[in-house]
Amino acid sequence: MDHLIAITKALADENRVRALGALREQSLCVCQIVELLELAPSTVSKHLAILRQAGLVTSRKEGRWIYFALPESEHASDVTPTLTWLFAQLDASPQYAADRKRLQAILKQDPVDLCQRQNRS
Amino acid sequence: MDHLIAITKALADENRVRALGALREQSLCVCQIVELLELAPSTVSKHLAILRQAGLVTSRKEGRWIYFALPESEHASDVTPTLTWLFAQLDASPQYAADRKRLQAILKQDPVDLCQRQNRS
DNA sequence: TCCTCATTTCGCCATATGACGAAGTATAGC
DNA sequence: GCTATACTTCGTCATATGGCGAAATGAGGA
């Protein structure tokens, strides 16, 4: 039950759900999610930590960047139904469609530039 | 998206999830859910209002009692997948098994007695 | 009509949550 | 080593949440 509630609590925030939607297609580094959600890096970091604790995302360090991704189906059979349900719900959401579009533009930019702009402000 | 978040927020509380689990088999009046969750009637009432606003339960007045139930599948195709997912998660929970057992005992009691005992304390 | 009583609403309190900026970590590159 | 930098952790704040008891609501029965 504790694990189930950890999952539902993790999903009970619009920004975290949007982050999961963004990770549906590809893994992303923190600065790309910051750019999408338009929140402070520290805030996004906390959100991602909550998702990771619930087992909904994994993270992998690559040099100075940390990439977040959805767990591999083989290793996370327990959260797969959850994500399947969530994405089915998201497919009906205009917000999700808008995020997908914006994400395409973000992915075209150099992550280095993204991070530096985020540091500046 | 607002509706999705209303659902995930509604599910982000253990007592509300337990209430949904209790309603899986049959509809219940408030005092029976109060008895199961061991919370004040006013607290349970608030929880049920949140579930109803999210469309996860319906209520029907019958004399002095108000019965809560899961929505009929025909009228609520949008929350059916949510409840299916939730119950799949619950099936693995010892808390849910314990609640099912305790609920059987509660159902054997006269609701009138339940309510009066709750008023007395 | 008046009383009883199952439930809800209201007012209050303690704690949880989400936001930020500042400071801390750890890694790439000089 | 030192610096720059991508990210996290910490401290703080405003608001949201979940709990209760008291009062309000509304339907049945005397």
Short mmCIF file of C-alpha atoms (C1' of nucleotides) in Angstrom, two decimals, chain B residues 9 13 15-16 40 42-43 46-47 61, chain D residues 17-22 26-29:
data_model
loop_
_atom_site.label_atom_id
_atom_site.label_comp_id
_atom_site.label_asym_id
_atom_site.label_seq_id
_atom_site.Cartn_x
_atom_site.Cartn_y
_atom_site.Cartn_z
CA LYS B 9 -5.02 13.96 -6.24
CA ASP B 13 -4.47 9.56 0.05
CA ASN B 15 -7.87 6.53 3.31
CA ARG B 16 -9.52 7.47 0.04
CA ALA B 40 -14.48 11.08 12.29
CA SER B 42 -16.88 14.72 9.06
CA THR B 43 -13.47 13.61 7.83
CA LYS B 46 -14.88 15.24 3.08
CA HIS B 47 -12.91 12.34 1.60
CA LYS B 61 -29.82 9.29 -1.03
"C1'" DT D 17 -4.17 19.12 2.86
"C1'" DG D 18 -6.12 16.14 6.38
"C1'" DG D 19 -7.70 15.82 10.88
"C1'" DC D 20 -11.30 17.07 14.51
"C1'" DG D 21 -15.55 18.96 16.95
"C1'" DA D 22 -19.44 22.15 16.71
"C1'" DG D 26 -32.65 17.64 5.79
"C1'" DA D 27 -35.50 13.50 5.93
"C1'" DG D 28 -38.39 10.10 9.04
"C1'" DG D 29 -41.22 9.34 12.72
#
